[in-house]
mmCIF file of C-alpha atoms in Angstrom:
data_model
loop_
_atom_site.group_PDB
_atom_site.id
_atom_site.type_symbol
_atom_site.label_atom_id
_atom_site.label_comp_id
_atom_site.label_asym_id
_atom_site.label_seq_id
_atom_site.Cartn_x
_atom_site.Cartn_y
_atom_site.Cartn_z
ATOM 1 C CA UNK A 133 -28.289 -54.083 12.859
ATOM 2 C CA UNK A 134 -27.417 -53.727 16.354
ATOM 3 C CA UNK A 135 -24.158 -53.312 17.220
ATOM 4 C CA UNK A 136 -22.984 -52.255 13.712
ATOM 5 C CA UNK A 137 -21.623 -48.347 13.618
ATOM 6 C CA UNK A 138 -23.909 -45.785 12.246
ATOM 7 C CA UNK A 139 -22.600 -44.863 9.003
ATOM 8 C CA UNK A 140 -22.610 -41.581 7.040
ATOM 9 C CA UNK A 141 -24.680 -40.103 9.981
ATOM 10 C CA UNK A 142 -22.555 -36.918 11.255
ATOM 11 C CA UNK A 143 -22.614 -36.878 15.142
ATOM 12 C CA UNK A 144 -24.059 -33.738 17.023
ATOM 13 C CA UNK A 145 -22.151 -30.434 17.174
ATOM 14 C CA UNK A 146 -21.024 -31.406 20.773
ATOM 15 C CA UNK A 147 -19.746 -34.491 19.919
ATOM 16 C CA UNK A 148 -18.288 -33.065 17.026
ATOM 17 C CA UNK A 149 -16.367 -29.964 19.173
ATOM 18 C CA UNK A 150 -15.309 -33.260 21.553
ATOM 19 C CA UNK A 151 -13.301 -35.068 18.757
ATOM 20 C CA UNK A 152 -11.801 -31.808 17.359
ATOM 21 C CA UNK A 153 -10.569 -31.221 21.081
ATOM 22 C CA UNK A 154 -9.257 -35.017 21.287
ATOM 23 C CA UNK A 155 -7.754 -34.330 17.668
ATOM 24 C CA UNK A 156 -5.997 -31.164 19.101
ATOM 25 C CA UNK A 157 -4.699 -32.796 22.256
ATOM 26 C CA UNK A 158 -2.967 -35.434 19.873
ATOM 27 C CA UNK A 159 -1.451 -33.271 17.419
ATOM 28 C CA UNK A 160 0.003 -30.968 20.064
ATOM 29 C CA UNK A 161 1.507 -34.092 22.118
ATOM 30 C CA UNK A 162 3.074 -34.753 18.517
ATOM 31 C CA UNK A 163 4.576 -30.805 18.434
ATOM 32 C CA UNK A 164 2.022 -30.427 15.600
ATOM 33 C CA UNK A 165 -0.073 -26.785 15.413
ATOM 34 C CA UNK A 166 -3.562 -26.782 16.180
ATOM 35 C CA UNK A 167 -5.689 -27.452 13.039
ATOM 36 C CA UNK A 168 -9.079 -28.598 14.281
ATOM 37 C CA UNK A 169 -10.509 -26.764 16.954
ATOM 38 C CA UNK A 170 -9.615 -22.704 15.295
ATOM 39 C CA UNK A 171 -11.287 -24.382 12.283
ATOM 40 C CA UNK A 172 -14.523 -23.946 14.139
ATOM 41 C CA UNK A 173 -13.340 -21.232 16.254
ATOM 42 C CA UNK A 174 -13.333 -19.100 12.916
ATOM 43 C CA UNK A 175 -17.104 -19.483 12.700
ATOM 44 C CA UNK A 176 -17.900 -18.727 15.402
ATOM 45 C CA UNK A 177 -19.259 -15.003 14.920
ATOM 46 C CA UNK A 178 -18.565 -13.536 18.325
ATOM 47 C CA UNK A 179 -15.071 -12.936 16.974
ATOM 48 C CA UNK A 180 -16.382 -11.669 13.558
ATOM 49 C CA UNK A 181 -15.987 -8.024 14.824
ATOM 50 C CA UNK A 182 -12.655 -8.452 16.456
ATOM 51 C CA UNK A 183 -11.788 -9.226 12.941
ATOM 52 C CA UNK A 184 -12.998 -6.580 10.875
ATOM 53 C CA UNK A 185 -11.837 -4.084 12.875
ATOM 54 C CA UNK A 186 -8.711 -5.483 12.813
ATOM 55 C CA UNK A 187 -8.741 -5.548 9.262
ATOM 56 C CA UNK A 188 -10.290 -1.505 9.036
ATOM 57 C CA UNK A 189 -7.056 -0.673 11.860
ATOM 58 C CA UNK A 190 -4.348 -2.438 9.626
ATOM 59 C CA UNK A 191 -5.839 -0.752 6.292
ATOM 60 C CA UNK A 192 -5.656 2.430 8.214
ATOM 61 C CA UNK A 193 -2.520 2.420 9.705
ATOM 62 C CA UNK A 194 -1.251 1.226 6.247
ATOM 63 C CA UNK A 195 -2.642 3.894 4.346
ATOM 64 C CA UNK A 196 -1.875 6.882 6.952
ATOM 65 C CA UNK A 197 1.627 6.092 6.312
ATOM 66 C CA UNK A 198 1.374 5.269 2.608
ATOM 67 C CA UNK A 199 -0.624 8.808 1.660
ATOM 68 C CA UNK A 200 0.848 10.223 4.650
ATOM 69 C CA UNK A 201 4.177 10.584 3.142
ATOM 70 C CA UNK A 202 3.334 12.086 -0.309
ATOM 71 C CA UNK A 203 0.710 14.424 1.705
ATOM 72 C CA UNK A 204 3.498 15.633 4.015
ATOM 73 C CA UNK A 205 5.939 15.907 1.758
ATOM 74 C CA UNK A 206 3.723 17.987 -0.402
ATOM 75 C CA UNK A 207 2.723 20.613 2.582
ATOM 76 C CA UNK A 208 5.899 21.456 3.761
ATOM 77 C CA UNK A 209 7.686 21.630 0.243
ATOM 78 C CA UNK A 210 11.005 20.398 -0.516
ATOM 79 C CA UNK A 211 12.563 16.637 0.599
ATOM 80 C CA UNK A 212 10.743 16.573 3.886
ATOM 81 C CA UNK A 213 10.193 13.202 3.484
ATOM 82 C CA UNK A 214 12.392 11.701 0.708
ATOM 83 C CA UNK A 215 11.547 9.560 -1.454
ATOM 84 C CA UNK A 216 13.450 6.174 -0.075
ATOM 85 C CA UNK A 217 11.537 6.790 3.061
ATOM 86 C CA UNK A 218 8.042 7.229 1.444
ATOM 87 C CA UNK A 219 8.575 3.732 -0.331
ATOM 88 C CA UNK A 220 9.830 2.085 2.991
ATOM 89 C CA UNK A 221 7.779 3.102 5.172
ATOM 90 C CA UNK A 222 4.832 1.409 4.001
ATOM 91 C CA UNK A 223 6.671 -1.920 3.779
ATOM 92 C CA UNK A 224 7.384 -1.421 7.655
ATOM 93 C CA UNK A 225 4.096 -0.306 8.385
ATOM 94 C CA UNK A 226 3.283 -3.680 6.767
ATOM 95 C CA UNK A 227 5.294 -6.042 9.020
ATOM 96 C CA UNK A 228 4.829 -4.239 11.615
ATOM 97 C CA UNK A 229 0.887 -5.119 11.545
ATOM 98 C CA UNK A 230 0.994 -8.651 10.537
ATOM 99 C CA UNK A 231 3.163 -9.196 13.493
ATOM 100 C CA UNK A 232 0.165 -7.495 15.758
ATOM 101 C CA UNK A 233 -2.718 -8.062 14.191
ATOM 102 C CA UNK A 234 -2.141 -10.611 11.893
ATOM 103 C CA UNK A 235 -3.493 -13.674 14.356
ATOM 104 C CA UNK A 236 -6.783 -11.705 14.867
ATOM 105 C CA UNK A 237 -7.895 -11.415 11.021
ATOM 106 C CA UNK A 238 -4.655 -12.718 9.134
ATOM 107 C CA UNK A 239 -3.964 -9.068 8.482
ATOM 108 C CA UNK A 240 -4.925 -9.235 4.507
ATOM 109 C CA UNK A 241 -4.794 -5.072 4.298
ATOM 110 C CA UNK A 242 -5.772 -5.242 0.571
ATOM 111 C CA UNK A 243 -8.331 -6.514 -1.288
ATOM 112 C CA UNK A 244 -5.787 -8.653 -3.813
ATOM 113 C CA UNK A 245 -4.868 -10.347 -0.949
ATOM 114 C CA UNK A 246 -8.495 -11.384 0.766
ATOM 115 C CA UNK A 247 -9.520 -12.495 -3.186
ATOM 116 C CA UNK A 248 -6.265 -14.755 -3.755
ATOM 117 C CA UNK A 249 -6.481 -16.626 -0.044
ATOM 118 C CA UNK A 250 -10.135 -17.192 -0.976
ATOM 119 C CA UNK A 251 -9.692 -18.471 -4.787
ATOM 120 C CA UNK A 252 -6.780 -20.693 -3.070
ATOM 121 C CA UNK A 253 -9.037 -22.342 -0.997
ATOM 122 C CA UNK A 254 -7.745 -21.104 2.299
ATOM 123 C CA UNK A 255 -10.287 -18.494 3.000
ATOM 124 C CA UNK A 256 -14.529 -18.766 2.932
ATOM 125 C CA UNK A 257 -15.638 -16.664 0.067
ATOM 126 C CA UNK A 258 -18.795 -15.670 2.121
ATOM 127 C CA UNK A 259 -16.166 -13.687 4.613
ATOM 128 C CA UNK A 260 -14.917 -11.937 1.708
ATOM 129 C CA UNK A 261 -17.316 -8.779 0.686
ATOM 130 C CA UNK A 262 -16.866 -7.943 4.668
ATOM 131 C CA UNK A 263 -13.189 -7.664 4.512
ATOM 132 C CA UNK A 264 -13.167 -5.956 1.646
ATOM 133 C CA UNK A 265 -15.400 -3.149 3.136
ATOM 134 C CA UNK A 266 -13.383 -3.052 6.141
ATOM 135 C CA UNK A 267 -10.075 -2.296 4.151
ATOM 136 C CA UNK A 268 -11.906 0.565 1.712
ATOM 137 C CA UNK A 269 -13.243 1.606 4.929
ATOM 138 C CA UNK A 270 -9.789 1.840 6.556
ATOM 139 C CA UNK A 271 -7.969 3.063 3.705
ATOM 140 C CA UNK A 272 -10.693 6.542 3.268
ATOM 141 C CA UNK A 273 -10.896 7.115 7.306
ATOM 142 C CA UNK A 274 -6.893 7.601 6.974
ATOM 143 C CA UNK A 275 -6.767 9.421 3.871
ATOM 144 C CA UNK A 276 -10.096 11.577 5.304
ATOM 145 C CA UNK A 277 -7.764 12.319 8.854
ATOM 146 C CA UNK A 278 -5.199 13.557 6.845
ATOM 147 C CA UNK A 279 -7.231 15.878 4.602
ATOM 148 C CA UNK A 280 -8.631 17.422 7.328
ATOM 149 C CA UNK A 281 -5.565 17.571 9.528
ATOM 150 C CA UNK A 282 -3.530 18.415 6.343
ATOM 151 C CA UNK A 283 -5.694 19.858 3.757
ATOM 152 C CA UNK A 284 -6.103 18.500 0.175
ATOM 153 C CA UNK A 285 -2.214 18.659 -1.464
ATOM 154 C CA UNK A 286 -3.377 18.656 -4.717
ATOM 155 C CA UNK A 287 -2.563 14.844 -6.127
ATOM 156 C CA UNK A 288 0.363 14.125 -2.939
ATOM 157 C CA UNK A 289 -0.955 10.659 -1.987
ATOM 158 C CA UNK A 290 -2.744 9.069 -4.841
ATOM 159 C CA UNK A 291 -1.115 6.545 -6.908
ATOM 160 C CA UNK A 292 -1.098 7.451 -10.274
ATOM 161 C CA UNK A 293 1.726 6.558 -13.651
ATOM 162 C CA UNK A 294 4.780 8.519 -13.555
ATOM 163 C CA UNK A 295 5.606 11.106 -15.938
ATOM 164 C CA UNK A 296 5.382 9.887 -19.650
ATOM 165 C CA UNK A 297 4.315 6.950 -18.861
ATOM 166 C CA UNK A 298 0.419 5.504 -19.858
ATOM 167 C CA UNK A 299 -2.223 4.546 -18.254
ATOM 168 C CA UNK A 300 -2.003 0.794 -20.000
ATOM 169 C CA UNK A 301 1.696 0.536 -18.977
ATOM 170 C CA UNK A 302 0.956 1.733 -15.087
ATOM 171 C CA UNK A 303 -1.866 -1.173 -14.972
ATOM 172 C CA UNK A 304 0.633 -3.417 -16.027
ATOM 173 C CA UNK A 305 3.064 -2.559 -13.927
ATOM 174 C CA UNK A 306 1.064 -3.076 -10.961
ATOM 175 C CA UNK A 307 0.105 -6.740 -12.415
ATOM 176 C CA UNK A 308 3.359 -7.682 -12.141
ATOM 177 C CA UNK A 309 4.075 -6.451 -8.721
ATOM 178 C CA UNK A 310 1.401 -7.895 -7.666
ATOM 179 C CA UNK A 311 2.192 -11.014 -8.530
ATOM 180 C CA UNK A 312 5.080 -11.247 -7.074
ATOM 181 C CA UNK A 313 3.661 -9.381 -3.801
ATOM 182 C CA UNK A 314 1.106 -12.266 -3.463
ATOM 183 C CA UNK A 315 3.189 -15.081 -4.475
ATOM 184 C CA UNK A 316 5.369 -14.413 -1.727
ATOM 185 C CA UNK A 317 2.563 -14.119 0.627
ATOM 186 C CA UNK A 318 1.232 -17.171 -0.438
ATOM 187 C CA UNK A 319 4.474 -19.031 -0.522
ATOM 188 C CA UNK A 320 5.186 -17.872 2.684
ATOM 189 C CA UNK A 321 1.599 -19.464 4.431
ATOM 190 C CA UNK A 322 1.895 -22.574 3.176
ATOM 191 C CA UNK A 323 3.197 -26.166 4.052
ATOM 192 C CA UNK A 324 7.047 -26.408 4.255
ATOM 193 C CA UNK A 325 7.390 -22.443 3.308
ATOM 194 C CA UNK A 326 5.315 -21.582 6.297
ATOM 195 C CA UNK A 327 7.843 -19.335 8.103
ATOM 196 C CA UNK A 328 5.552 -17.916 10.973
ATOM 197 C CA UNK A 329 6.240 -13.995 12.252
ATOM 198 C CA UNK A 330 9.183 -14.406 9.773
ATOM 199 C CA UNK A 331 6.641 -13.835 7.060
ATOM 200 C CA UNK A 332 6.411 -10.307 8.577
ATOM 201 C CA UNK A 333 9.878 -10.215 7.353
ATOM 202 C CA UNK A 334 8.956 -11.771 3.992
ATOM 203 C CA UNK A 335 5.911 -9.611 2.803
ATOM 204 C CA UNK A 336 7.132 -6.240 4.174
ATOM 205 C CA UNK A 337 10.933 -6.504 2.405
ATOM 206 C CA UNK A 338 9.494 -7.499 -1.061
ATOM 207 C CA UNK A 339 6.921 -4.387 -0.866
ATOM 208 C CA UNK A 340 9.807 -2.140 0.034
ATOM 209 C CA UNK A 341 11.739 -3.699 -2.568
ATOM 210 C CA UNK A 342 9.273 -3.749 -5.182
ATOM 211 C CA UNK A 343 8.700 0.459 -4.512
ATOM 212 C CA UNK A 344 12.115 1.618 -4.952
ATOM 213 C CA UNK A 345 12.508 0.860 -8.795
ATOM 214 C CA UNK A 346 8.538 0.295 -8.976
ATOM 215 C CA UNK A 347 7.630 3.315 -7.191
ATOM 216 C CA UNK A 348 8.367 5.503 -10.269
ATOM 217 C CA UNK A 349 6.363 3.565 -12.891
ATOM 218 C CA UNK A 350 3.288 3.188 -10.969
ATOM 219 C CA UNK A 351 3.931 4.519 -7.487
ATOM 220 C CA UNK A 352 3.593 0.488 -6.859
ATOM 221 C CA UNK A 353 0.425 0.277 -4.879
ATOM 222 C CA UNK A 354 -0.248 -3.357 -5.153
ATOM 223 C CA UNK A 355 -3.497 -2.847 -3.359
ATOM 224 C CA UNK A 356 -6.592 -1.406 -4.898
ATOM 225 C CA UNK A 357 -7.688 -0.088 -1.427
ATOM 226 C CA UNK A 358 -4.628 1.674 -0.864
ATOM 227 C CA UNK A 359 -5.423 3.648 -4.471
ATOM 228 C CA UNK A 360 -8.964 3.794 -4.560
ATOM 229 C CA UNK A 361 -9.803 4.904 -0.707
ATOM 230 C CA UNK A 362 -7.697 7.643 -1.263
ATOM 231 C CA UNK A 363 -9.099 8.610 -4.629
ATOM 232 C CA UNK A 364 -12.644 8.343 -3.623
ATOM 233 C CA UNK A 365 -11.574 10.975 -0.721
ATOM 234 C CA UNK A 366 -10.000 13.275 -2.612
ATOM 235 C CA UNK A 367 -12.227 13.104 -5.883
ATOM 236 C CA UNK A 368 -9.337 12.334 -8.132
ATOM 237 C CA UNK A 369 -9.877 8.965 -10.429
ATOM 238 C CA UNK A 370 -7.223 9.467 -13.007
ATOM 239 C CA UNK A 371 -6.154 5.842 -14.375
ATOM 240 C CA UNK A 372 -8.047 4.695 -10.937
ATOM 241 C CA UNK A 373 -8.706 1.147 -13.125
ATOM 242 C CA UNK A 374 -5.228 0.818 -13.656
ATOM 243 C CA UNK A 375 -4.667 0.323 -10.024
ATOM 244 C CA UNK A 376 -8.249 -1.805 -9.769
ATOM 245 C CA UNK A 377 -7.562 -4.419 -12.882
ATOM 246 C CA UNK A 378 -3.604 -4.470 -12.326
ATOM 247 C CA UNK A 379 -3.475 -5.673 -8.748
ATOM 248 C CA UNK A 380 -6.393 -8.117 -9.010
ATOM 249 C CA UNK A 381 -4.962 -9.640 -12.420
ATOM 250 C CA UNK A 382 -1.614 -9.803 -10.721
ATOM 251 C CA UNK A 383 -3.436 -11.915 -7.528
ATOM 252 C CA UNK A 384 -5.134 -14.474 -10.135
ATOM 253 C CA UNK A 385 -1.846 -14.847 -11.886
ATOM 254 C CA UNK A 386 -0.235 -15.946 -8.206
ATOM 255 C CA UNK A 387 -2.799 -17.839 -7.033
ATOM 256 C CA UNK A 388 -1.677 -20.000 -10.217
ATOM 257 C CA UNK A 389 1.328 -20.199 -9.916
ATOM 258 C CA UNK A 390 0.953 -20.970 -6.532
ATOM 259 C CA UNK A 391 -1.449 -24.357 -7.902
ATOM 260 C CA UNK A 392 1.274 -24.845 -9.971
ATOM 261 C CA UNK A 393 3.981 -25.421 -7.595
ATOM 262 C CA UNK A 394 1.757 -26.798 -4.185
ATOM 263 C CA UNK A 395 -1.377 -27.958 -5.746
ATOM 264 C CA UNK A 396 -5.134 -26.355 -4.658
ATOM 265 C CA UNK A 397 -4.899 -25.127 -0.794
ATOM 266 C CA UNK A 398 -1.863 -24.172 1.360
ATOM 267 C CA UNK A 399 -2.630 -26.429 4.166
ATOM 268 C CA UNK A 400 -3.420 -25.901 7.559
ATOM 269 C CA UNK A 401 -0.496 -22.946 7.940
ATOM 270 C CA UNK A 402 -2.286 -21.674 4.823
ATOM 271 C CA UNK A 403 -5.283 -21.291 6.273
ATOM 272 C CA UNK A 404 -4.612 -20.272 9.754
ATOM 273 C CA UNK A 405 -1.921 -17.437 7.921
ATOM 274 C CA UNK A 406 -5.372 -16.474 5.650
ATOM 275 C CA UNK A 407 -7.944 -16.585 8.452
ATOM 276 C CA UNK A 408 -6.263 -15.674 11.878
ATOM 277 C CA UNK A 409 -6.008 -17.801 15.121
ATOM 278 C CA UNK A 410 -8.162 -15.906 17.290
ATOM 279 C CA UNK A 411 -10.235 -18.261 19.654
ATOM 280 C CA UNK A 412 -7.578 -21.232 19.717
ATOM 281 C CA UNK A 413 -6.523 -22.566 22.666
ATOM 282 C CA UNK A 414 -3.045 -21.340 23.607
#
């Protein structure tokens, strides 16, 4: 009938990009973030590279430090880099590239991570296998650099159970760090607990915490690509499934607990946090 709105038809993609820019305006006259227009912004593929080398530079900065330190250590003998400073670094390292990178790609650095944002709801599972390539990728280039400016140290830099303790009891050891790692990385991206840069704060103190009494155990990875770049380098898989099955048990066990307390999805700072801002309109 004339006159009568047309119904269930969607309107063309420039009509579409229109209202999300009229939606934007409105929310940002009300102080609210924009949640419309990086929606499509994240589709749009010219940025896809800017994010997966983002997510290969984190992983790589993350893992030069974390193997870095044992590998060090191990060449020049002794305490040269004790063992409070091995654990701590990484957690810096950590904050220090959400806080740079993390609008570009969300700054994931670990497959866990990429898998629990996507079984959430807050990231597309079709971006996943890419940014898990990127961070393997990432986390072998570093550990390769340091072989060859280093030369192999003999097991300095993998993660593998401490002394006396088993392979079963290192995988579960990681589960539970894990779980806490991604619950607060969750908890910190969504709704009310959406703290911003803070979460910088958030993530890398909890990884640093978790390593000094978890270090010993496990050597407290929490990130498959952290243990298995390095491994695949350096041709050492000893308990390498421990450090594969714990983490990503750990990250289902979050994402849980995280439906548990906020329901499916962490809302719009959720899924910016997961996915990156890069393309929005300052």
């Amino acid at each position: 009938m004339t006159g009568e709105p047309n119904v269930g038809v969607a309107p063309p993609a420039a009509d579409r990009r229109r209202i999300a820019e009229h939606a934007d305006v409105a929310l940002r006259s009300m102080g609210q973030p924009n949640s419309v227009v990086g929606q499509f912004d994240f589709w749009n593929d010219r940025y896809e590279g800017r994010r997966l080398f983002s997510e290969v530079l984190g992983t790589f900065l993350l893992v030069l430090v974390a193997v870095g330190g044992g590998m060090v250590n191990a060449r020049f003998g002794g305490d040269a880099v004790p063992a409070g400073a091995r654990v701590v670094a990484p957690a810096l390292m950590v904050a220090a590239i959400i806080l740079f990178m993390g609008t570009v790609s969300g700054a994931h650095l670990n497959p866990a991570v990429s898998l629990a944002f996507a079984a959430r709801g807050d990231f597309p599972w079709r971006r996943v296998p890419a940014y898990l390539v990127a961070q393997f990728v990432g986390a072998a280039l570093a550990t390769l650099l340091l072989w060859g400016l280093l030369g192999k140290q003999g097991s300095a830099g993998l993660t593998l159970p401490g002394s006396g303790i088993s392979t079963v009891t290192a995988m579960l050891w990681e589960l539970v760090l894990t779980t806490g790692l991604v619950s607060v990385i969750l908890g910190s991206a969504s709704g009310a607990q959406q703290v911003g840069p803070l979460a910088a704060i958030a993530v890398g103190s909890y990884i640093a915490l978790a390593g000094l009494w978890g270090a010993p155990v496990s050597g407290a990875s929490m990130n498959p690509a952290r243990s298995l770049g390095p491994a695949l380098v350096l041709g050492d898989w000893t308990a390498w499934w421990a450090y594969l099955v714990g983490p990503l048990a750990g990250a289902a066990i979050a994402v849980g607990i995280a439906f548990v307390l906020r329901g499916r999805g962490g809302g719009h700072s959720g899924t910016a946090a997961a996915q990156g801002v890069l393309g929005e309109r300052p």
